[in-house]
mmCIF file of C-alpha atoms in Angstrom:
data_model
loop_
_atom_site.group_PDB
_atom_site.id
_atom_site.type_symbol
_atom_site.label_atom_id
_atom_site.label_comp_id
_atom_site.label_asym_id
_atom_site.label_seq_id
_atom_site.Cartn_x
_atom_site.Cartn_y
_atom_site.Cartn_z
ATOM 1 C CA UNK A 1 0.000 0.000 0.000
ATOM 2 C CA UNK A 2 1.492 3.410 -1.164
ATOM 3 C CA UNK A 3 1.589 5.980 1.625
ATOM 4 C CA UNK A 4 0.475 9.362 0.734
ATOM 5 C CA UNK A 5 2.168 11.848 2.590
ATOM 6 C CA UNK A 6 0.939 14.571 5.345
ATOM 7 C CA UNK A 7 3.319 15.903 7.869
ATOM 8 C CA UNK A 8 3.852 12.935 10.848
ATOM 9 C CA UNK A 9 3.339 9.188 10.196
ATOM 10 C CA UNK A 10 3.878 6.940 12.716
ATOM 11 C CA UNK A 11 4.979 3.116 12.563
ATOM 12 C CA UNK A 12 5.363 0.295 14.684
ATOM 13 C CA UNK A 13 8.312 -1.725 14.833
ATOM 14 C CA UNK A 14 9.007 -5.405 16.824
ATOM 15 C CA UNK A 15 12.500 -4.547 17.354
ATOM 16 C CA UNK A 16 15.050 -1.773 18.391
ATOM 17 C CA UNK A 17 17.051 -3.636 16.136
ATOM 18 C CA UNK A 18 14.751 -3.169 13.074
ATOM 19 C CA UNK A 19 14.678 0.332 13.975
ATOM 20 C CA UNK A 20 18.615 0.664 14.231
ATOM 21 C CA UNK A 21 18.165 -0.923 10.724
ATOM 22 C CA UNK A 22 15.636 1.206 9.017
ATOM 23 C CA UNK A 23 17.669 4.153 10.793
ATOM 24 C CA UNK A 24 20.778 2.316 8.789
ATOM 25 C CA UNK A 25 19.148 3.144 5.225
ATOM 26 C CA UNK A 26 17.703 6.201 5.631
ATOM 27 C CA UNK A 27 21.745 7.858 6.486
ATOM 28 C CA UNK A 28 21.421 10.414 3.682
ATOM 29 C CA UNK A 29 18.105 10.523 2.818
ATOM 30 C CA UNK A 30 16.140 11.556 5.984
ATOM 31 C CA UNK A 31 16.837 14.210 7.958
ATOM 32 C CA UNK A 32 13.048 15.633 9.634
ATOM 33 C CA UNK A 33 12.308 15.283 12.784
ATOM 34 C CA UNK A 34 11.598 11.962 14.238
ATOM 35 C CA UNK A 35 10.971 10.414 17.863
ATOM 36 C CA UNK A 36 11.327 7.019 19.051
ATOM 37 C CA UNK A 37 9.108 5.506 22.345
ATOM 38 C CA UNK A 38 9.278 1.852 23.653
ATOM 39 C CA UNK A 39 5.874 0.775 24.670
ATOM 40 C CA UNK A 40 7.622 -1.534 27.324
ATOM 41 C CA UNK A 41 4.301 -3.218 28.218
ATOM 42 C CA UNK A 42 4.088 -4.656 24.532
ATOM 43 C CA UNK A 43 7.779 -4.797 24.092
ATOM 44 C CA UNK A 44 7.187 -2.874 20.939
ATOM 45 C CA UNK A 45 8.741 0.540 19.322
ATOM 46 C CA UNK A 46 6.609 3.556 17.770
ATOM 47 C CA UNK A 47 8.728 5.532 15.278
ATOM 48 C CA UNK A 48 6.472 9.167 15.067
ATOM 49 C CA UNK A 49 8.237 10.498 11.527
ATOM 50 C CA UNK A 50 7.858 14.601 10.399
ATOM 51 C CA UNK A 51 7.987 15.437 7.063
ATOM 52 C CA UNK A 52 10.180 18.485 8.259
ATOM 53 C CA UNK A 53 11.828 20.477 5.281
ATOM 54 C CA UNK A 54 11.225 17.004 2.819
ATOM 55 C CA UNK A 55 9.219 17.185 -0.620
ATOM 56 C CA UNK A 56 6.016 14.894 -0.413
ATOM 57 C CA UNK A 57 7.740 12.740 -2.996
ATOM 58 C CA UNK A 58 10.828 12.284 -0.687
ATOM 59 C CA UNK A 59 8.471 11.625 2.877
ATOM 60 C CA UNK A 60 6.005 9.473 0.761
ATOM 61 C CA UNK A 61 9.707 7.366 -0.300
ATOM 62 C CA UNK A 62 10.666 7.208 3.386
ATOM 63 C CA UNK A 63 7.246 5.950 4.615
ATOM 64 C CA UNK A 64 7.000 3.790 2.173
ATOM 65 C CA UNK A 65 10.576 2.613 2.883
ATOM 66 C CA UNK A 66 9.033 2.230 6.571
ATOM 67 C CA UNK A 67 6.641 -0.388 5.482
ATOM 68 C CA UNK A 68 9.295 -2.522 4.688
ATOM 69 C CA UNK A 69 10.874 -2.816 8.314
ATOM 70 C CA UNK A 70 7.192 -1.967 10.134
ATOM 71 C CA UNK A 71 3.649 -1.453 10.078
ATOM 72 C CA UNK A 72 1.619 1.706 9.521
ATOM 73 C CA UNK A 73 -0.427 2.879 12.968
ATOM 74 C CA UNK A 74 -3.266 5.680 12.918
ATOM 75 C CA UNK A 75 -1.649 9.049 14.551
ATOM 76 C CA UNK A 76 -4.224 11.580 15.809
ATOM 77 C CA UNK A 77 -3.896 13.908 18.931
ATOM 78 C CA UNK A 78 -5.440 11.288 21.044
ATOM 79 C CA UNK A 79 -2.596 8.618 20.054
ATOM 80 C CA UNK A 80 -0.184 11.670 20.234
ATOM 81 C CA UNK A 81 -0.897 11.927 24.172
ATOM 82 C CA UNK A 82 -1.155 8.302 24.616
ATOM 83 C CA UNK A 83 2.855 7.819 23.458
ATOM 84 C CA UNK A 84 3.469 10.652 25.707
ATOM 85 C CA UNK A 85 1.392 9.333 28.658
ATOM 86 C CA UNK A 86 2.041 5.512 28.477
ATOM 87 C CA UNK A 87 5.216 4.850 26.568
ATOM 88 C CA UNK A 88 9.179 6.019 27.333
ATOM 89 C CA UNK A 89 10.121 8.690 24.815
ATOM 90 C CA UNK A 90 13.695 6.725 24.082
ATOM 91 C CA UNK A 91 15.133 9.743 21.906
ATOM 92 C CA UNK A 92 13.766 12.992 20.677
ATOM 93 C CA UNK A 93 13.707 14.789 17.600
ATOM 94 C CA UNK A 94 16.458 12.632 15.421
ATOM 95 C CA UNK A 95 16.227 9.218 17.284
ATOM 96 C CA UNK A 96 16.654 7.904 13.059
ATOM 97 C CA UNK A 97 20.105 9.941 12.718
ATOM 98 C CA UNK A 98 21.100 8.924 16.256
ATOM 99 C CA UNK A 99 20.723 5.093 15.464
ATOM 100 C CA UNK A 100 22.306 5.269 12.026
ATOM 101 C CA UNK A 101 25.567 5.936 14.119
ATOM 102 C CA UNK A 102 25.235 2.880 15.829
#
């Protein structure tokens, strides 16, 4: 399913490692904003990308690119204050550029 683009997506990895992978590919192509939580009940990680300064073409290639290493989750206000209420906020702002160091 092709992703079209608005300005946050958020995805749902099984892994930190999948993450650190994803993180891996994206080096020079993504550079918005992006925070990583741990939902540590579900042992499960919520990637929240921003399309920042990107074109739509260049977001829609990066969530699409997503799909490949996780799964597409609904983001709305209401899920927005449930990450920040019920899961650990692991890095903020460039958790992607962080882990493509690692």
């Amino acid at each position: 399913k092709v992703i079209t683009s608005s300005t946050e997506k958020l995805f749902l990895f099984n892994s930190l490692d999948t993450v650190i992978d994803f993180a891996h590919h994206l080096k020079d192509i993504y550079n918005g904003i992006n925070t990583l939580y741990k939902d540590t009940d579900n042992n499960a990680y919520y990637l929240l990308l921003s399309k920042s300064s990107h074109t739509e073409k260049e977001f829609g290639f990066v969530c699409n690119l997503a799909l490949e290493y996780g799964s597409r989750e609904p983001m709305s206000r209401a899920r927005g204050a449930f990450l920040n209420e019920h899961c650990e906020k692991m890095l903020d702002s460039s958790a992607l550029q962080i882990l493509a160091n690692v």
